Short mmCIF file of C-alpha atoms and ligand atoms in Angstrom, two decimals:
data_model
loop_
_atom_site.label_atom_id
_atom_site.label_comp_id
_atom_site.label_asym_id
_atom_site.label_seq_id
_atom_site.Cartn_x
_atom_site.Cartn_y
_atom_site.Cartn_z
CA MET A 1 -32.69 -1.28 0.95
CA THR A 2 -32.05 0.50 3.47
CA SER A 3 -32.35 4.64 2.95
CA PRO A 4 -29.25 5.79 2.50
CA ALA A 5 -27.97 8.27 5.25
CA GLN A 6 -28.99 12.24 4.93
CA PRO A 7 -26.92 14.26 3.80
CA ILE A 8 -24.49 16.90 6.37
CA GLU A 9 -24.38 20.16 4.15
CA LEU A 10 -21.47 22.12 5.19
CA THR A 11 -21.48 25.32 5.76
CA ASP A 12 -18.23 26.38 8.45
CA ALA A 13 -14.99 25.68 7.21
CA GLN A 14 -14.44 25.28 10.63
CA ASP A 15 -16.86 22.84 11.39
CA PRO A 16 -15.37 20.43 14.40
CA ARG A 17 -17.19 17.07 12.33
CA THR A 18 -14.66 17.43 9.03
CA GLN A 19 -11.47 18.12 11.73
CA MET A 20 -9.80 14.65 10.12
CA TYR A 21 -9.97 15.87 6.69
CA CYS A 22 -8.04 19.09 6.65
CA SER A 23 -6.01 19.93 9.91
CA LEU A 24 -4.50 16.33 10.60
CA SER A 25 -1.43 14.70 8.38
CA ASP A 26 -1.52 10.81 8.32
CA ALA A 27 0.92 10.18 10.91
CA ALA A 28 -1.82 12.15 13.03
CA LEU A 29 -4.46 9.99 12.18
CA ARG A 30 -2.86 6.62 12.18
CA ARG A 31 -2.21 7.53 15.88
CA ARG A 32 -5.83 8.87 16.37
CA GLN A 33 -7.07 6.86 19.97
CA ASP A 34 -10.77 7.22 19.27
CA THR A 35 -10.22 3.45 17.39
CA GLU A 36 -8.48 0.62 17.82
CA HIS A 37 -5.97 1.21 15.07
CA GLY A 38 -5.98 4.47 14.13
CA ILE A 39 -7.51 5.93 10.56
CA TYR A 40 -6.47 6.44 7.09
CA LEU A 41 -8.58 8.87 4.49
CA ALA A 42 -9.17 7.25 1.21
CA GLU A 43 -9.30 9.97 -2.05
CA SER A 44 -11.41 9.50 -4.88
CA SER A 45 -14.89 7.09 -5.05
CA GLN A 46 -12.88 4.70 -7.21
CA VAL A 47 -10.74 4.06 -4.11
CA VAL A 48 -13.20 4.40 -1.28
CA ARG A 49 -15.64 1.70 -3.26
CA ARG A 50 -12.64 -0.61 -3.13
CA ALA A 51 -11.73 0.00 0.74
CA LEU A 52 -15.60 -0.77 1.18
CA ASP A 53 -14.68 -3.56 -1.17
CA ALA A 54 -11.71 -4.99 1.25
CA GLY A 55 -13.73 -4.69 4.51
CA HIS A 56 -12.60 -1.81 5.48
CA THR A 57 -15.02 0.32 7.93
CA PRO A 58 -16.20 3.64 6.64
CA ARG A 59 -16.40 6.32 9.79
CA SER A 60 -17.68 9.17 7.43
CA PHE A 61 -18.04 10.50 3.93
CA PHE A 62 -16.95 13.81 2.61
CA LEU A 63 -18.22 14.41 -0.84
CA SER A 64 -18.90 17.68 -2.86
CA HIS A 65 -22.43 18.04 -3.91
CA ARG A 66 -21.59 16.62 -7.63
CA TYR A 67 -20.35 12.64 -6.40
CA LEU A 68 -23.47 12.63 -4.54
CA GLU A 69 -25.65 10.90 -6.66
CA SER A 70 -23.05 8.03 -7.79
CA MET A 71 -22.12 7.31 -4.69
CA GLN A 72 -25.79 6.82 -3.27
CA ASP A 73 -25.43 2.91 -3.31
CA VAL A 74 -22.63 3.05 -0.89
CA PHE A 75 -23.94 5.47 1.42
CA ALA A 76 -27.36 2.85 1.57
CA VAL A 77 -24.86 -0.19 2.66
CA HIS A 78 -23.87 2.19 5.29
CA PRO A 79 -26.75 4.22 6.52
CA ASP A 80 -25.22 5.29 10.26
CA VAL A 81 -22.28 6.69 8.15
CA PRO A 82 -22.87 10.36 8.41
CA VAL A 83 -22.43 11.64 4.94
CA TYR A 84 -20.52 15.57 4.51
CA THR A 85 -21.18 17.60 1.60
CA GLY A 86 -20.41 20.92 0.55
CA SER A 87 -19.81 23.30 -2.19
CA ASP A 88 -16.58 22.55 -4.20
CA GLN A 89 -15.29 26.02 -2.62
CA MET A 90 -16.49 25.62 1.20
CA LEU A 91 -14.87 21.36 0.95
CA GLU A 92 -11.42 23.12 -0.96
CA GLN A 93 -11.66 25.83 2.20
CA ILE A 94 -11.47 22.57 4.41
CA THR A 95 -8.95 20.50 3.45
CA GLY A 96 -6.80 24.02 2.00
CA PHE A 97 -6.40 22.08 -1.54
CA HIS A 98 -8.73 21.27 -4.47
CA LEU A 99 -10.41 18.44 -4.32
CA HIS A 100 -10.57 17.33 -7.84
CA ARG A 101 -11.01 13.24 -7.19
CA GLY A 102 -14.65 14.93 -5.44
CA ALA A 103 -14.70 12.96 -2.76
CA LEU A 104 -13.13 11.38 0.54
CA ALA A 105 -13.73 8.40 2.80
CA ALA A 106 -12.62 7.99 6.98
CA MET A 107 -11.74 4.39 7.38
CA ASP A 108 -10.89 2.99 10.43
CA ARG A 109 -7.60 1.30 9.82
CA PRO A 110 -8.09 -3.01 9.88
CA ALA A 111 -5.74 -4.69 12.50
CA PRO A 112 -2.32 -5.43 11.04
CA ARG A 113 -2.56 -9.48 9.53
CA SER A 114 0.37 -11.42 10.55
CA VAL A 115 3.60 -12.41 8.32
CA GLU A 116 2.31 -15.77 8.54
CA GLU A 117 -1.30 -15.48 7.44
CA VAL A 118 0.01 -13.04 4.38
CA LEU A 119 2.60 -15.90 3.54
CA HIS A 120 -0.22 -18.53 3.80
CA GLY A 121 -0.47 -20.27 -0.11
CA ALA A 122 1.52 -17.34 -1.21
CA ARG A 123 4.22 -18.52 -4.23
CA ARG A 124 5.46 -15.20 -4.57
CA VAL A 125 5.85 -12.57 -2.44
CA VAL A 126 7.50 -9.33 -1.86
CA VAL A 127 9.85 -8.29 0.68
CA VAL A 128 10.04 -3.75 1.02
CA GLU A 129 13.27 -3.10 2.45
CA ASP A 130 14.02 0.42 4.06
CA LEU A 131 11.80 2.30 1.22
CA VAL A 132 10.43 5.56 2.26
CA ASP A 133 8.92 7.02 -0.63
CA HIS A 134 4.91 6.99 -0.26
CA THR A 135 4.62 6.74 -4.27
CA ASN A 136 7.48 4.31 -5.06
CA LEU A 137 5.65 2.11 -2.45
CA GLY A 138 2.21 2.62 -3.95
CA ALA A 139 3.53 2.20 -7.16
CA ILE A 140 4.79 -1.00 -6.26
CA PHE A 141 1.72 -1.99 -5.21
CA ARG A 142 -0.40 -1.68 -7.96
CA SER A 143 2.38 -3.85 -10.08
CA ALA A 144 2.24 -6.53 -7.60
CA ALA A 145 -1.68 -6.65 -8.18
CA ALA A 146 -1.48 -6.35 -11.61
CA LEU A 147 1.50 -8.91 -12.44
CA GLY A 148 0.35 -11.65 -9.46
CA MET A 149 2.59 -11.22 -6.32
CA ASP A 150 0.65 -12.80 -3.57
CA ALA A 151 1.66 -10.35 -0.64
CA VAL A 152 3.79 -7.12 0.18
CA LEU A 153 6.43 -7.58 3.52
CA LEU A 154 8.01 -4.61 4.58
CA SER A 155 10.50 -3.91 7.04
CA ALA A 156 9.77 -2.05 10.28
CA ALA A 157 11.35 1.23 8.47
CA SER A 158 9.42 0.90 4.92
CA ALA A 159 6.73 3.54 4.62
CA ASP A 160 3.01 3.12 5.53
CA PRO A 161 1.34 1.45 2.24
CA LEU A 162 -2.17 3.73 4.16
CA TYR A 163 -0.86 6.88 3.53
CA ARG A 164 -3.00 8.76 1.36
CA ARG A 165 -0.37 9.28 -1.37
CA CYS A 166 0.92 5.29 -1.14
CA ILE A 167 -3.24 4.43 -1.49
CA ARG A 168 -3.77 7.19 -4.18
CA VAL A 169 -1.04 6.08 -6.44
CA SER A 170 -1.45 1.84 -5.86
CA MET A 171 -4.85 2.68 -7.21
CA GLY A 172 -6.70 1.12 -3.90
CA THR A 173 -4.59 -2.32 -4.64
CA VAL A 174 -2.72 -1.61 -1.45
CA PHE A 175 -6.11 -2.88 -0.04
CA GLN A 176 -6.27 -5.95 -2.03
CA VAL A 177 -2.56 -7.25 -2.12
CA PRO A 178 -2.31 -8.26 1.54
CA TRP A 179 0.51 -7.16 3.38
CA SER A 180 2.26 -7.68 6.75
CA ARG A 181 5.30 -5.84 8.50
CA PHE A 182 8.05 -7.25 10.52
CA ALA A 183 8.07 -6.07 13.37
CA SER A 184 10.15 -3.59 14.85
CA GLY A 185 12.47 -5.21 17.06
CA GLU A 186 13.03 -8.01 15.23
CA HIS A 187 16.37 -7.68 14.61
CA PRO A 188 18.97 -4.95 16.46
CA ASP A 189 19.32 -3.13 13.34
CA ASP A 190 15.28 -3.72 12.26
CA GLY A 191 16.34 -5.16 9.07
CA THR A 192 15.44 -7.93 6.85
CA VAL A 193 17.98 -10.33 7.74
CA PRO A 194 15.40 -12.73 9.78
CA GLY A 195 12.28 -12.04 8.43
CA VAL A 196 14.38 -13.48 5.07
CA ARG A 197 15.38 -16.47 7.51
CA ARG A 198 11.87 -17.04 9.02
CA LEU A 199 11.08 -16.77 4.52
CA GLN A 200 13.46 -20.06 4.02
CA ASP A 201 12.46 -21.62 6.56
CA LEU A 202 8.65 -21.30 4.81
CA GLY A 203 10.05 -23.34 2.13
CA PHE A 204 10.78 -20.07 0.07
CA ARG A 205 14.18 -19.44 -1.96
CA VAL A 206 15.16 -15.84 -1.42
CA ALA A 207 16.18 -13.36 -4.24
CA ALA A 208 17.54 -10.06 -3.67
CA LEU A 209 17.62 -7.49 -6.88
CA GLU A 210 20.02 -6.02 -6.83
CA LEU A 211 23.25 -5.48 -9.11
CA THR A 212 26.00 -7.31 -7.11
CA ASP A 213 29.13 -9.22 -8.64
CA ARG A 214 27.64 -12.75 -7.92
CA ALA A 215 24.16 -11.50 -9.69
CA VAL A 216 22.86 -13.87 -11.97
CA LEU A 217 20.48 -12.53 -14.72
CA LEU A 218 16.81 -12.23 -14.00
CA ASP A 219 15.96 -14.57 -16.66
CA ALA A 220 18.04 -16.76 -15.38
CA PRO A 221 16.73 -20.52 -15.70
CA HIS A 222 16.46 -21.67 -12.35
CA LEU A 223 15.01 -18.83 -10.92
CA ARG A 224 11.51 -19.93 -12.90
CA GLU A 225 11.07 -23.09 -11.69
CA VAL A 226 11.27 -21.82 -7.67
CA GLU A 227 7.69 -23.26 -6.47
CA ARG A 228 7.97 -20.49 -3.70
CA LEU A 229 9.89 -17.07 -4.41
CA ALA A 230 10.62 -14.00 -2.09
CA LEU A 231 11.84 -10.71 -4.20
CA VAL A 232 13.43 -8.60 -1.95
CA LEU A 233 13.72 -4.94 -2.97
CA GLY A 234 16.29 -2.28 -1.52
CA SER A 235 15.79 1.17 -1.03
CA GLU A 236 15.90 4.19 -2.66
CA GLY A 237 19.21 5.20 -1.64
CA PRO A 238 21.90 2.45 -0.98
CA GLY A 239 19.83 -0.54 -2.14
CA VAL A 240 19.49 -3.81 -0.18
CA ARG A 241 21.75 -3.82 3.08
CA GLN A 242 25.24 -6.28 2.90
CA ALA A 243 24.04 -8.00 5.68
CA THR A 244 20.09 -8.86 4.05
CA LEU A 245 21.96 -9.79 0.61
CA ASP A 246 24.58 -12.25 2.45
CA ALA A 247 21.15 -13.67 3.69
CA CYS A 248 19.80 -14.01 0.73
CA ASP A 249 20.02 -17.28 -1.53
CA ASP A 250 20.21 -15.62 -5.26
CA HIS A 251 21.03 -11.41 -6.65
CA VAL A 252 19.24 -10.57 -9.17
CA MET A 253 19.92 -8.34 -11.83
CA ILE A 254 18.56 -6.73 -14.63
CA PRO A 255 21.26 -5.93 -16.66
CA MET A 256 21.81 -1.46 -17.27
CA SER A 257 22.83 -0.12 -20.98
CA ALA A 258 23.77 3.21 -21.99
CA GLY A 259 25.52 4.30 -18.96
CA VAL A 260 22.38 4.19 -16.27
CA SER A 261 23.27 3.03 -13.47
CA SER A 262 19.85 1.75 -11.82
CA LEU A 263 16.54 1.97 -13.15
CA ASN A 264 14.22 3.91 -10.37
CA VAL A 265 12.93 0.68 -7.35
CA ALA A 266 9.50 0.61 -8.76
CA ALA A 267 10.21 0.13 -12.53
CA ALA A 268 12.45 -2.43 -11.80
CA ALA A 269 10.55 -4.36 -9.43
CA ALA A 270 8.06 -4.29 -12.27
CA VAL A 271 9.91 -5.88 -14.36
CA ALA A 272 10.59 -8.48 -12.12
CA PHE A 273 7.73 -9.80 -11.09
CA TRP A 274 6.47 -10.43 -14.75
CA GLU A 275 9.41 -12.32 -15.57
CA LEU A 276 9.44 -14.22 -12.32
CA ARG A 277 5.93 -14.45 -11.69
CA ALA A 278 4.68 -17.89 -11.26
CA ARG A 279 4.29 -20.07 -13.67
CA GLY A 280 1.86 -23.23 -14.47
CA VAL A 281 -0.44 -24.91 -11.87
C1 LIG B 1 17.20 2.48 -6.99
S1 LIG B 1 18.43 1.10 -6.16
C2 LIG B 1 18.95 2.25 -5.07
C3 LIG B 1 20.41 2.69 -5.50
C4 LIG B 1 21.18 2.27 -6.41
N1 LIG B 1 21.96 1.18 -5.77
C5 LIG B 1 22.49 2.74 -7.30
O1 LIG B 1 23.51 3.46 -6.85
O2 LIG B 1 21.77 3.72 -8.32
C6 LIG B 1 16.71 0.78 -5.54
C7 LIG B 1 16.68 -0.60 -6.00
O3 LIG B 1 15.96 -0.66 -6.96
C8 LIG B 1 16.10 -2.04 -7.52
N2 LIG B 1 16.71 -1.56 -8.99
C9 LIG B 1 17.24 -1.14 -9.81
N3 LIG B 1 17.69 -1.25 -10.60
C10 LIG B 1 17.92 -2.29 -10.69
C11 LIG B 1 18.48 -3.20 -11.66
N4 LIG B 1 19.41 -2.66 -12.98
N5 LIG B 1 18.94 -4.97 -11.58
C12 LIG B 1 18.70 -5.64 -10.05
N6 LIG B 1 18.16 -4.41 -8.86
C13 LIG B 1 17.56 -2.96 -9.51
C14 LIG B 1 17.54 -3.27 -6.58
O4 LIG B 1 16.44 -3.29 -5.33
C15 LIG B 1 17.48 -1.25 -5.38
O5 LIG B 1 17.72 -1.62 -4.21
#
């Protein structure tokens, strides 16, 4: 096995080599020009490992002394990637927050995948419409991975799966579940409607998860039999857009009790993923 890179001890909180770990927002990292598609940060050794398992390319590692030993196997596979290390206090000074997960890595963002590519062979697909909360999106990815959804499609206005918080909440499953974004400008309002039509053309039955007057119950028998199903989730505020609802084949609801008007979107998604899972071969 190749020898791992010699760790570089950080002694200056202003060290320009670690700039991407402190001052840059997720949006600024995404826009960096020194790599084809920008950069994202993976937090925690488990998430870093998942990103590497998914074939993503590391630019540098940044971790406290305590974690050096346990990551030697990773460094050995990437001997040309710099490993920055320091005391907990030094790393905290650089990042501006307590690094309780101990390890970070700056990674090249992978090339975006096309909608057709992620739909190849898929039977159960999630369509996320204008979801802006990274915690909700991360939780949806985690449930999608755990409950057998094959792909996630995002409207142009939805949050970015590769933002730190989303990656962390998803436990790294954003690297695992294939995802793509409907192109901005695909529709005058960047809505999901053309995406719904595309899915229908590809043989998907498209169901909006929404409490509407025409909604059927989530456990309606005909939904279980569907060969290819796409489930549209609405935004945290207004829910699924009217134009999208009009384009969908079904509206599906989880009945509410105790005067509760709706579930959090990630909670609703988890319930629906399980009920609508692909059954049989
Ligand atoms: C929090 S809801 C949106 C707000 C909702 N329109 C309201 O007035 O409470 C966000 C999304 O979660 C899903 N959702 C939440 N509760 C649901 C339920 N009981 N049945 C079906 N979908 C639900 C839908 O996809 C919805 O668009």
